[in-house]
mmCIF file of C-alpha atoms and ligand atoms in Angstrom:
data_model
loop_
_atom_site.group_PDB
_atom_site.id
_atom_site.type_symbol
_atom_site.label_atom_id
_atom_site.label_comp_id
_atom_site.label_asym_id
_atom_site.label_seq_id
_atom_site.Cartn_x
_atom_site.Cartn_y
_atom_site.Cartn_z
ATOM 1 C CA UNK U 1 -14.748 22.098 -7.802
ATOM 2 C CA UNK U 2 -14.567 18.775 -7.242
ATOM 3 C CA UNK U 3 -10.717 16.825 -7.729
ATOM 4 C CA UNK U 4 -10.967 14.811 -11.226
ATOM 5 C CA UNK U 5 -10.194 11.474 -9.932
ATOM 6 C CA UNK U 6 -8.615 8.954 -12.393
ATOM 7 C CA UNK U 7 -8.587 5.169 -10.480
ATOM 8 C CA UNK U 8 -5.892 2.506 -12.075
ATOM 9 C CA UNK U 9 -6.548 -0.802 -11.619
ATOM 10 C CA UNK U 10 -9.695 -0.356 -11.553
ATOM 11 C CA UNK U 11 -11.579 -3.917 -11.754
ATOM 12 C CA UNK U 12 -9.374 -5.495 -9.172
ATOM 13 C CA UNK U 13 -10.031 -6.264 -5.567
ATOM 14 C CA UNK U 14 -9.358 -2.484 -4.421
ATOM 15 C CA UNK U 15 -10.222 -0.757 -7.094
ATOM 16 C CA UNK U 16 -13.691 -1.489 -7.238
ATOM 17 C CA UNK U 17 -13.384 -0.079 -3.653
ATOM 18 C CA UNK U 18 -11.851 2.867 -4.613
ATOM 19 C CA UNK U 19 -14.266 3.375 -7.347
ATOM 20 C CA UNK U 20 -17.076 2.660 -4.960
ATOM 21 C CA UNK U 21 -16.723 4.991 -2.114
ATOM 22 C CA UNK U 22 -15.284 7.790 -4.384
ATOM 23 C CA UNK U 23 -19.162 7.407 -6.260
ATOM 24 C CA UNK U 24 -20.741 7.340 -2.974
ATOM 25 C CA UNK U 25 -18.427 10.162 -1.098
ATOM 26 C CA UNK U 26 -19.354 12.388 -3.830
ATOM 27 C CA UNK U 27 -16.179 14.190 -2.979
ATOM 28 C CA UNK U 28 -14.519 13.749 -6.698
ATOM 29 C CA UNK U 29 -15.559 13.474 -9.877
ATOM 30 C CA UNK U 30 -14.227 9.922 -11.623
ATOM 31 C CA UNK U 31 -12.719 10.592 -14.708
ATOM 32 C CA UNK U 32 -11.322 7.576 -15.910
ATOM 33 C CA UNK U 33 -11.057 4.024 -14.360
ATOM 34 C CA UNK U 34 -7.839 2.343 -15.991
ATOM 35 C CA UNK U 35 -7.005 -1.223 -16.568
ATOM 36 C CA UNK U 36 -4.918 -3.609 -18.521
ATOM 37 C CA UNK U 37 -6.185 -3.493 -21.909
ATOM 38 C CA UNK U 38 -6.848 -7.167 -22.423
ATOM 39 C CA UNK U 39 -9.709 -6.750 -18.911
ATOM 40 C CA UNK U 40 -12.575 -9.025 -19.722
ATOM 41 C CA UNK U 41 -14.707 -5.904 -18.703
ATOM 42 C CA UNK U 42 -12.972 -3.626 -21.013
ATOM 43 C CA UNK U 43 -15.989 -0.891 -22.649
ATOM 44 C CA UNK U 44 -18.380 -1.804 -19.748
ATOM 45 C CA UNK U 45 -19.499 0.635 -17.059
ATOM 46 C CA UNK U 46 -16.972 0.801 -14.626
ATOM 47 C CA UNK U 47 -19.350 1.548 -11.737
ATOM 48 C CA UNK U 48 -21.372 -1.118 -12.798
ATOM 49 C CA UNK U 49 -18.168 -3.529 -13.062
ATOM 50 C CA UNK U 50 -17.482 -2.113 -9.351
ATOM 51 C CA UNK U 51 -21.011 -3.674 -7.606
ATOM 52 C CA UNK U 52 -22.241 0.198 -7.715
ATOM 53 C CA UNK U 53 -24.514 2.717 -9.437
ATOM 54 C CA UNK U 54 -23.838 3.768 -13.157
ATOM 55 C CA UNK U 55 -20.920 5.886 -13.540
ATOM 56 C CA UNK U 56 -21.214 7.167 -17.013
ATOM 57 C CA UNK U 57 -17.579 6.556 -17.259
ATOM 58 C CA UNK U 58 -16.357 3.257 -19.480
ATOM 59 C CA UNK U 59 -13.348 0.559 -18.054
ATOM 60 C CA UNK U 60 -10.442 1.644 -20.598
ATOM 61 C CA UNK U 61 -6.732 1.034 -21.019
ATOM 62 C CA UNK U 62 -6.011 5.139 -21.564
ATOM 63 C CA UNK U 63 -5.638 7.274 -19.225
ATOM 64 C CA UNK U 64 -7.254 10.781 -19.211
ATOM 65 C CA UNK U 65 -5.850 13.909 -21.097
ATOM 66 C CA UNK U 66 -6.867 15.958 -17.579
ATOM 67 C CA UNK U 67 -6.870 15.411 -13.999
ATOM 68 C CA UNK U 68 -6.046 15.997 -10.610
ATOM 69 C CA UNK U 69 -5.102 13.139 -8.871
ATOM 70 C CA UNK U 70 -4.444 9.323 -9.955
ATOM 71 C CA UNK U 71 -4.793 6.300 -7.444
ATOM 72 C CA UNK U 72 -3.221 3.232 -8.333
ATOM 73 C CA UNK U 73 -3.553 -0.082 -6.890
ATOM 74 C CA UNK U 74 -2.523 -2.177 -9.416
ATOM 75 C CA UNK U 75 0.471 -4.284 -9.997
ATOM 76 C CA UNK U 76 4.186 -3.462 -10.103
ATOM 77 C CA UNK U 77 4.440 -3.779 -13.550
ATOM 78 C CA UNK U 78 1.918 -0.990 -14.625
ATOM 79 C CA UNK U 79 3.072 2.002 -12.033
ATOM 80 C CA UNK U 80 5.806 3.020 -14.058
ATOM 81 C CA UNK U 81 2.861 3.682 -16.890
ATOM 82 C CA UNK U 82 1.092 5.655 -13.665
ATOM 83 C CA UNK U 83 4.123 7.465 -12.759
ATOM 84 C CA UNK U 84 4.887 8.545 -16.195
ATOM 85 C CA UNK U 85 1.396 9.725 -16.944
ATOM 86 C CA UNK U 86 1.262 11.891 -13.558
ATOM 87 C CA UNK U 87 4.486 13.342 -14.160
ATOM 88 C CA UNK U 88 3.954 14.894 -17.777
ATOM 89 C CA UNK U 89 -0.061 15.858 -16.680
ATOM 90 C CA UNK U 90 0.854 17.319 -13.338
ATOM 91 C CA UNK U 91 -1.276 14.968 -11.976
ATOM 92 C CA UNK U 92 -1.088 14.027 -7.958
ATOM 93 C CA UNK U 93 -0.493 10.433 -7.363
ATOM 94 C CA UNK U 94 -1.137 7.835 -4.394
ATOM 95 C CA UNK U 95 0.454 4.537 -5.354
ATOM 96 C CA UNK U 96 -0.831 1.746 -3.021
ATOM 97 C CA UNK U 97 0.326 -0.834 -4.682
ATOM 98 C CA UNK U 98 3.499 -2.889 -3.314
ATOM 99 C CA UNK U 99 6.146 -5.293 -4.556
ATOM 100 C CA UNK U 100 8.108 -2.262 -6.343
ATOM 101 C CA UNK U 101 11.131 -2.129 -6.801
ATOM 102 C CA UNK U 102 14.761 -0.363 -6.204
ATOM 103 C CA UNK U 103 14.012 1.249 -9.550
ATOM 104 C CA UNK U 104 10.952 2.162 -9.656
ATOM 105 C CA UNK U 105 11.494 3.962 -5.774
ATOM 106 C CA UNK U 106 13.893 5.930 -7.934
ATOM 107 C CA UNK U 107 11.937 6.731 -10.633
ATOM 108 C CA UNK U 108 9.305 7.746 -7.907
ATOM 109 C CA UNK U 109 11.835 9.708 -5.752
ATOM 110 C CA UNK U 110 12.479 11.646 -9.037
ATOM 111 C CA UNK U 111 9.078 12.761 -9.847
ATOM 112 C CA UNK U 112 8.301 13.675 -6.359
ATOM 113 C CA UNK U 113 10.163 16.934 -7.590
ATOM 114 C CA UNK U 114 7.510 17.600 -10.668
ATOM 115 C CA UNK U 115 4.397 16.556 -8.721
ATOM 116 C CA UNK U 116 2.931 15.339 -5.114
ATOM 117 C CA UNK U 117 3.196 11.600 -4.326
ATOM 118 C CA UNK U 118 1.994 9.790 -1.888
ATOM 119 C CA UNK U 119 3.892 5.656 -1.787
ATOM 120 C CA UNK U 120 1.978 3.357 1.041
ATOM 121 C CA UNK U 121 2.418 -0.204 1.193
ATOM 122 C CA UNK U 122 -0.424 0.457 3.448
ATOM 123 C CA UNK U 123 -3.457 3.330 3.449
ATOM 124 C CA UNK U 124 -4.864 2.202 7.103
ATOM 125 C CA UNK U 125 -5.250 4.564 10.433
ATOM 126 C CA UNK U 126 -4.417 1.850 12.948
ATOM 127 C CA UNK U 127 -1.436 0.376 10.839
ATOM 128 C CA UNK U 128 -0.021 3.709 10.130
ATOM 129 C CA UNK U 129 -0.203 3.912 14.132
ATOM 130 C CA UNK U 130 1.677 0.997 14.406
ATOM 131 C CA UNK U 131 4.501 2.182 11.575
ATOM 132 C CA UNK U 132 5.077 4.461 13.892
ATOM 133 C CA UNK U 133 5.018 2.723 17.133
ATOM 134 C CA UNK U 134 7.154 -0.496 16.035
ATOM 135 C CA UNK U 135 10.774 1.363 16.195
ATOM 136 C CA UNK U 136 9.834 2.677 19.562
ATOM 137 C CA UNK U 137 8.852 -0.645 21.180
ATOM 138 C CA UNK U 138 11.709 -2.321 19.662
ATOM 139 C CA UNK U 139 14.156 0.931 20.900
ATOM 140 C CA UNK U 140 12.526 0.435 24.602
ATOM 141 C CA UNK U 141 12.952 -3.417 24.964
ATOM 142 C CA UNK U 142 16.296 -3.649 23.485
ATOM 143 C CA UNK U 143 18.220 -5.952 21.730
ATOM 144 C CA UNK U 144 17.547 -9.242 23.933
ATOM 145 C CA UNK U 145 14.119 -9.192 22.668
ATOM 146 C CA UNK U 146 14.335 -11.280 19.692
ATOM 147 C CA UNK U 147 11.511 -9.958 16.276
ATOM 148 C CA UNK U 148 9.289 -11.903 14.837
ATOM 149 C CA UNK U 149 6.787 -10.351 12.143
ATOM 150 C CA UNK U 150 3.970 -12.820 10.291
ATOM 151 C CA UNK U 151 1.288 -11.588 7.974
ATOM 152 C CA UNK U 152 -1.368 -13.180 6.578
ATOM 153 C CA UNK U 153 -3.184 -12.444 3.895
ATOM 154 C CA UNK U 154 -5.812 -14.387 0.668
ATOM 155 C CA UNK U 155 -4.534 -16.551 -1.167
ATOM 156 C CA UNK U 156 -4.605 -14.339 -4.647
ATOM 157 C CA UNK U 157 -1.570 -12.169 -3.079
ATOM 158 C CA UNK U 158 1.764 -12.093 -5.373
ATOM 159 C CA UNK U 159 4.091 -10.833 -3.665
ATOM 160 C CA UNK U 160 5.194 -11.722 -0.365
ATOM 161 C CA UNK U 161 6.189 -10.297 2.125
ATOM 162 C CA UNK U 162 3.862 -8.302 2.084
ATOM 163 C CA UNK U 163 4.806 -4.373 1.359
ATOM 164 C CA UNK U 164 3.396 -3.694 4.876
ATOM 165 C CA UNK U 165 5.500 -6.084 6.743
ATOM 166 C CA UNK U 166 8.535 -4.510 4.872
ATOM 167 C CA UNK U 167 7.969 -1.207 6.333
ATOM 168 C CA UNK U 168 7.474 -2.581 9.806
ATOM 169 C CA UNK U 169 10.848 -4.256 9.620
ATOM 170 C CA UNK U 170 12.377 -1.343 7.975
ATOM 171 C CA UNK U 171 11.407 1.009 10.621
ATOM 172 C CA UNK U 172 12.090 -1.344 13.687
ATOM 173 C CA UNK U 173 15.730 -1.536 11.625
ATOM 174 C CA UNK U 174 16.139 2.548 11.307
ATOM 175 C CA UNK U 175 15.059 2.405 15.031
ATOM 176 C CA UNK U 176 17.508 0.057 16.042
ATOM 177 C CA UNK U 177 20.479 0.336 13.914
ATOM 178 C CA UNK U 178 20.217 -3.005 11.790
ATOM 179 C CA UNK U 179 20.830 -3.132 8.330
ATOM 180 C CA UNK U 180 17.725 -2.993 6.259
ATOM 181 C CA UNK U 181 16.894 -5.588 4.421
ATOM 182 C CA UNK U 182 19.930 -7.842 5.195
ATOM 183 C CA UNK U 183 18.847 -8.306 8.882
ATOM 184 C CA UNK U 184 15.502 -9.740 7.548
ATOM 185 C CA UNK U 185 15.235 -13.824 7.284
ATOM 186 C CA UNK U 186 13.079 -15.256 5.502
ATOM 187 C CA UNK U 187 10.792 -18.004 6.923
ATOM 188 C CA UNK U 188 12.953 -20.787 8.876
ATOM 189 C CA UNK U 189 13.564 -24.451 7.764
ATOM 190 C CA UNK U 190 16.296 -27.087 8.026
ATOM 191 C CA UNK U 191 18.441 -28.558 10.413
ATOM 192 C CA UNK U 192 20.844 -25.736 11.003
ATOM 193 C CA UNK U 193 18.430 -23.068 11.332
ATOM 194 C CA UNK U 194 18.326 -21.390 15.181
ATOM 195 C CA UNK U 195 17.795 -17.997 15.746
ATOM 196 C CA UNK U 196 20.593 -15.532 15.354
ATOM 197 C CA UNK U 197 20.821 -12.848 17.552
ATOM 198 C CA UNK U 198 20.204 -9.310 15.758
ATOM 199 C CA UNK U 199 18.086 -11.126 13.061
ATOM 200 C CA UNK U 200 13.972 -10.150 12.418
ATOM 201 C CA UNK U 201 11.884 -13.356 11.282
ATOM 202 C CA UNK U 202 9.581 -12.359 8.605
ATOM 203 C CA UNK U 203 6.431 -15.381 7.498
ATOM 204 C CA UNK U 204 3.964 -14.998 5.302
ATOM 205 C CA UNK U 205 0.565 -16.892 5.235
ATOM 206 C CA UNK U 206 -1.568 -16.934 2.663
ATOM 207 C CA UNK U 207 -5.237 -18.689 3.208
ATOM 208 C CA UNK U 208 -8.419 -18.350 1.761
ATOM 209 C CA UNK U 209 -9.515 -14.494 1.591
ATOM 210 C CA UNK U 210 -7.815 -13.179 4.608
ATOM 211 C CA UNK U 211 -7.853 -9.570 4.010
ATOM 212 C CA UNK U 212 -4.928 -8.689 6.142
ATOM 213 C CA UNK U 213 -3.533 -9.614 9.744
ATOM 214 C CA UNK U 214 -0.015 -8.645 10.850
ATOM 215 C CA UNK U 215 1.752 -9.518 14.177
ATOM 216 C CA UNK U 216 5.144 -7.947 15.725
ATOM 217 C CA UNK U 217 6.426 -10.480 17.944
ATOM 218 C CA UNK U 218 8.927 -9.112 20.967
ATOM 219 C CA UNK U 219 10.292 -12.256 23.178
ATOM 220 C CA UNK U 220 12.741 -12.689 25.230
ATOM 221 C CA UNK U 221 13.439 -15.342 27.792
ATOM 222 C CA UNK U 222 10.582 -15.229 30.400
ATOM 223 C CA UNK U 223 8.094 -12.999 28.016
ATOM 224 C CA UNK U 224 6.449 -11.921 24.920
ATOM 225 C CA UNK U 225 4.460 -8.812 23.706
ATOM 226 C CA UNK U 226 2.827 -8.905 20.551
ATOM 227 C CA UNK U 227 1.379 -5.912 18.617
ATOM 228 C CA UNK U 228 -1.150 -7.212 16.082
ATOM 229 C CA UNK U 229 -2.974 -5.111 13.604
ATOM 230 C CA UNK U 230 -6.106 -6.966 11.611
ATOM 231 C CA UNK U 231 -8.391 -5.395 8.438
ATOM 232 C CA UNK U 232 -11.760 -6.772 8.376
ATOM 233 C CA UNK U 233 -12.508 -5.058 4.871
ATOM 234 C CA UNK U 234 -11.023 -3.500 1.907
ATOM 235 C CA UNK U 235 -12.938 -0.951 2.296
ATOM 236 C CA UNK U 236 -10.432 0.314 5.297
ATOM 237 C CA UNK U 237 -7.636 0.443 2.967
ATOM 238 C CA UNK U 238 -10.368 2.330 0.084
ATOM 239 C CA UNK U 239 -11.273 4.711 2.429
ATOM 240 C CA UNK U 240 -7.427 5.760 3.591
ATOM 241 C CA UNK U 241 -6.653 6.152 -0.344
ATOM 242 C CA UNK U 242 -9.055 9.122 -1.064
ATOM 243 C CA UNK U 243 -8.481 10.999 2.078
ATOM 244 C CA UNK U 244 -4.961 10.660 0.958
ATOM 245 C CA UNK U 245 -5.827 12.054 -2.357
ATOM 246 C CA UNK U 246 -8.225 14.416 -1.314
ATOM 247 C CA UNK U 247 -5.241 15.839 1.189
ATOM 248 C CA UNK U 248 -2.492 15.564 -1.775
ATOM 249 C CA UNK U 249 -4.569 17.641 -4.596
ATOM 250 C CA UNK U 250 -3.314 20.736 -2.513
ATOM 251 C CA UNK U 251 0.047 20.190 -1.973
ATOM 252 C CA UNK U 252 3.296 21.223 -3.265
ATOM 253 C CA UNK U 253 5.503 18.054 -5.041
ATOM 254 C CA UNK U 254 7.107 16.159 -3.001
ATOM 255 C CA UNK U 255 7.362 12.666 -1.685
ATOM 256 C CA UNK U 256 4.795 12.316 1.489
ATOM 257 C CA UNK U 257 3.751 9.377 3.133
ATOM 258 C CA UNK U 258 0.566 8.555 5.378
ATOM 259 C CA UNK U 259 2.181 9.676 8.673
ATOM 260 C CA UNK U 260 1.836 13.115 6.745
ATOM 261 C CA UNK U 261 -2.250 12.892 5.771
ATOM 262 C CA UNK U 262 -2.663 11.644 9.526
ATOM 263 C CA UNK U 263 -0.634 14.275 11.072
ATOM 264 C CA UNK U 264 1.929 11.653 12.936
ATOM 265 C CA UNK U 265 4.786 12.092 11.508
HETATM 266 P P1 NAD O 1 -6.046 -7.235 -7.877
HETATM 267 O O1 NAD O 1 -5.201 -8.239 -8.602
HETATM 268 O O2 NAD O 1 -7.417 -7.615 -7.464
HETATM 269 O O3 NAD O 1 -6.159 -5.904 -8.765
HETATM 270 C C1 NAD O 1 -5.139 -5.388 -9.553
HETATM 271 C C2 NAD O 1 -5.789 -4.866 -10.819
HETATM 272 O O4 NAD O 1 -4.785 -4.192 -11.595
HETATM 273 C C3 NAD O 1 -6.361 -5.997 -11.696
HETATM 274 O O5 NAD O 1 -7.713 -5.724 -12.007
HETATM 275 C C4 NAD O 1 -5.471 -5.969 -12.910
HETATM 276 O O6 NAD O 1 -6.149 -6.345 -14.113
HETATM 277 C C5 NAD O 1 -5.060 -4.490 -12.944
HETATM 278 N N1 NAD O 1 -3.923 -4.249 -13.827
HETATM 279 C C6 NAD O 1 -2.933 -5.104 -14.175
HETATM 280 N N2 NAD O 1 -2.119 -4.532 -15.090
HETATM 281 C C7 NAD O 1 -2.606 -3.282 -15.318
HETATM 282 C C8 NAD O 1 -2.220 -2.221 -16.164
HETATM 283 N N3 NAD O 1 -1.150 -2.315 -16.972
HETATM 284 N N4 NAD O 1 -2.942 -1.069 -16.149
HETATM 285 C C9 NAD O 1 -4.031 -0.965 -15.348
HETATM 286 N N5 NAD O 1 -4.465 -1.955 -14.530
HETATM 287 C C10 NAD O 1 -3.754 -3.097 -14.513
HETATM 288 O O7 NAD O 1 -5.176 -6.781 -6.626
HETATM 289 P P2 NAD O 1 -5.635 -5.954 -5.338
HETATM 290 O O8 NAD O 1 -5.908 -6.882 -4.224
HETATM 291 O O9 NAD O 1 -6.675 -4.949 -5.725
HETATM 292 O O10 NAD O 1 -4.275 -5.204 -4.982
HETATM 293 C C11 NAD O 1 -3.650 -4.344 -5.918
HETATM 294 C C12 NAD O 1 -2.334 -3.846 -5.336
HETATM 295 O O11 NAD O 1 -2.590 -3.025 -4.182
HETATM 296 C C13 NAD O 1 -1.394 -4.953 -4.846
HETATM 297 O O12 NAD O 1 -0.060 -4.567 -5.102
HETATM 298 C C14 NAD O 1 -1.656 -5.000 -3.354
HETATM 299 O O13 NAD O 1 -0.588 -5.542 -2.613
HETATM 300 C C15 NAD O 1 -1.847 -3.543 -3.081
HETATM 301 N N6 NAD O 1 -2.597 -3.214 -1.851
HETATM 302 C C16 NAD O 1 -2.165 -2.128 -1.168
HETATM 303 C C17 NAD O 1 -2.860 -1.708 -0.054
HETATM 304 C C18 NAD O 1 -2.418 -0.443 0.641
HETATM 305 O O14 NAD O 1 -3.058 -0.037 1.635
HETATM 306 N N7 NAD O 1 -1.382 0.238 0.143
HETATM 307 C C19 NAD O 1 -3.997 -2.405 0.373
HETATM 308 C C20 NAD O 1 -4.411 -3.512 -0.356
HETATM 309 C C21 NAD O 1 -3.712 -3.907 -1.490
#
């Protein structure tokens, strides 16, 4: 049998990904495709809505008395409706979308004991790679290599920094030693503002329809190295998302992360 899939968010950028590929895969059956109830495309199709072929299941603001596993990519403010839902269905959940807060990591960290979740401020192979690479490259160079992280992403983004440079600082911190987040700075400006030692720069861009390009800066006096990860499509990010929930409809609650679906943790 095929995992019921429930998608939230489901008319924005990703989730007409999600909703996409999961069609196409044919590896789940879509159950519901959830979004804010005042959605323009409230009632419609919501494979049609998503650029695909007919779905036969309608854009609504409920979510599904049965399922198997929920995927949200929406906005901060609706998880906790997500997490709630999951946790008194027994439904599996992969949250992908960032900007949460201290809270809602709580509230998270608490239901990770009722059901299986999966929190990713970013669903790719080759940054996943780098999450894990970061702490080690910053461990081997040592501290008179001075951090620099920028992303870059469109210019419909809300929060910033992103979620993904977050977890690259936070694991070149837990590497290192440095407090996490006081150590971060954000942006530079002013007439007082040189470096200080033991600090990590963190910039964020946001241009036109950049899907997402991060860089992790290393320089010290004489030389640089630079790891840079770039997405060329959504679809990367879409893709990373079901194999997580196709991996999590089998396991036992907890909190996992991506390391875990790759294997590189
Ligand atoms: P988007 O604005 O295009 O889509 C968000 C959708 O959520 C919108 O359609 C919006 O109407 C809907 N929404 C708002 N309130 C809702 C509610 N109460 N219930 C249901 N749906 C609701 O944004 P996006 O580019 O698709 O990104 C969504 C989130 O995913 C962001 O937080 C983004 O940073 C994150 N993201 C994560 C990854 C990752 O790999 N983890 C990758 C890309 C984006």
């Amino acid at each position: 049998m095929r995992p019921k899939l429930v998608v939230v968010g489901a008319a924005g950028r990703m989730g007409k990904r999600i909703l996409s590929l999961a069609a196409d895969a044919g590896q789940f059956d879509v159950v519901a495709a959830v979004e804010r109830r005042d959605h323009p495309d409230i009632g419609k199709d919501a494979g049609l809505v998503a650029g695909a072929k007919r779905m036969n299941v309608k854009l609504g603001s409920a979510y599904p008395a049965a399922a198997d596993v929920a995927v949200d990519f929406s906005q901060p403010a609706a998880t906790d409706k997500t997490t709630d839902y999951c946790t008194e269905n027994s439904v599996a959940l992969v949250l992908g979308t960032t900007g949460l807060g201290d809270q809602q990591r709580a509230k998270l960290k608490a239901a990770s004991e009722r059901i299986p979740i999966i929190v990713a401020s970013n669903m790719s192979v080759g940054m996943n790679v780098l999450f894990s690479l970061v702490g080690k490259v910053a461990t081997m160079l040592g501290e008179e290599y001075d951090v620099e992280i920028i992303e870059q992403h469109h210019r419909f983004k809300k929060d910033a920094p992103s979620g993904t440079a977050l977890t690259l600082a936070e694991n070149i911190c837990k590497a290192t030693g440095q407090d996490f987040p006081e150590s971060l700075i954000h942006g530079r400006s002013g007439k007082d503002a040189a470096r200080q030692k033991g600090t990590i720069g963190v910039h964020a861009i946001r241009a036109g329809d950049i899907t997402g390009i991060h860089s992790v800066t290393f320089g010290t006096l004489g030389e640089t190295v630079t790891l840079r990860h770039t997405v060329q499509s959504r679809d990367t990010f879409a893709r990373g998302a079901l194999r997580a929930a196709n991996w999590l409809v089998r396991k036992k609650p907890a909190l996992y992360s991506m390391a875990d679906v790759l294997g590189i943790s």
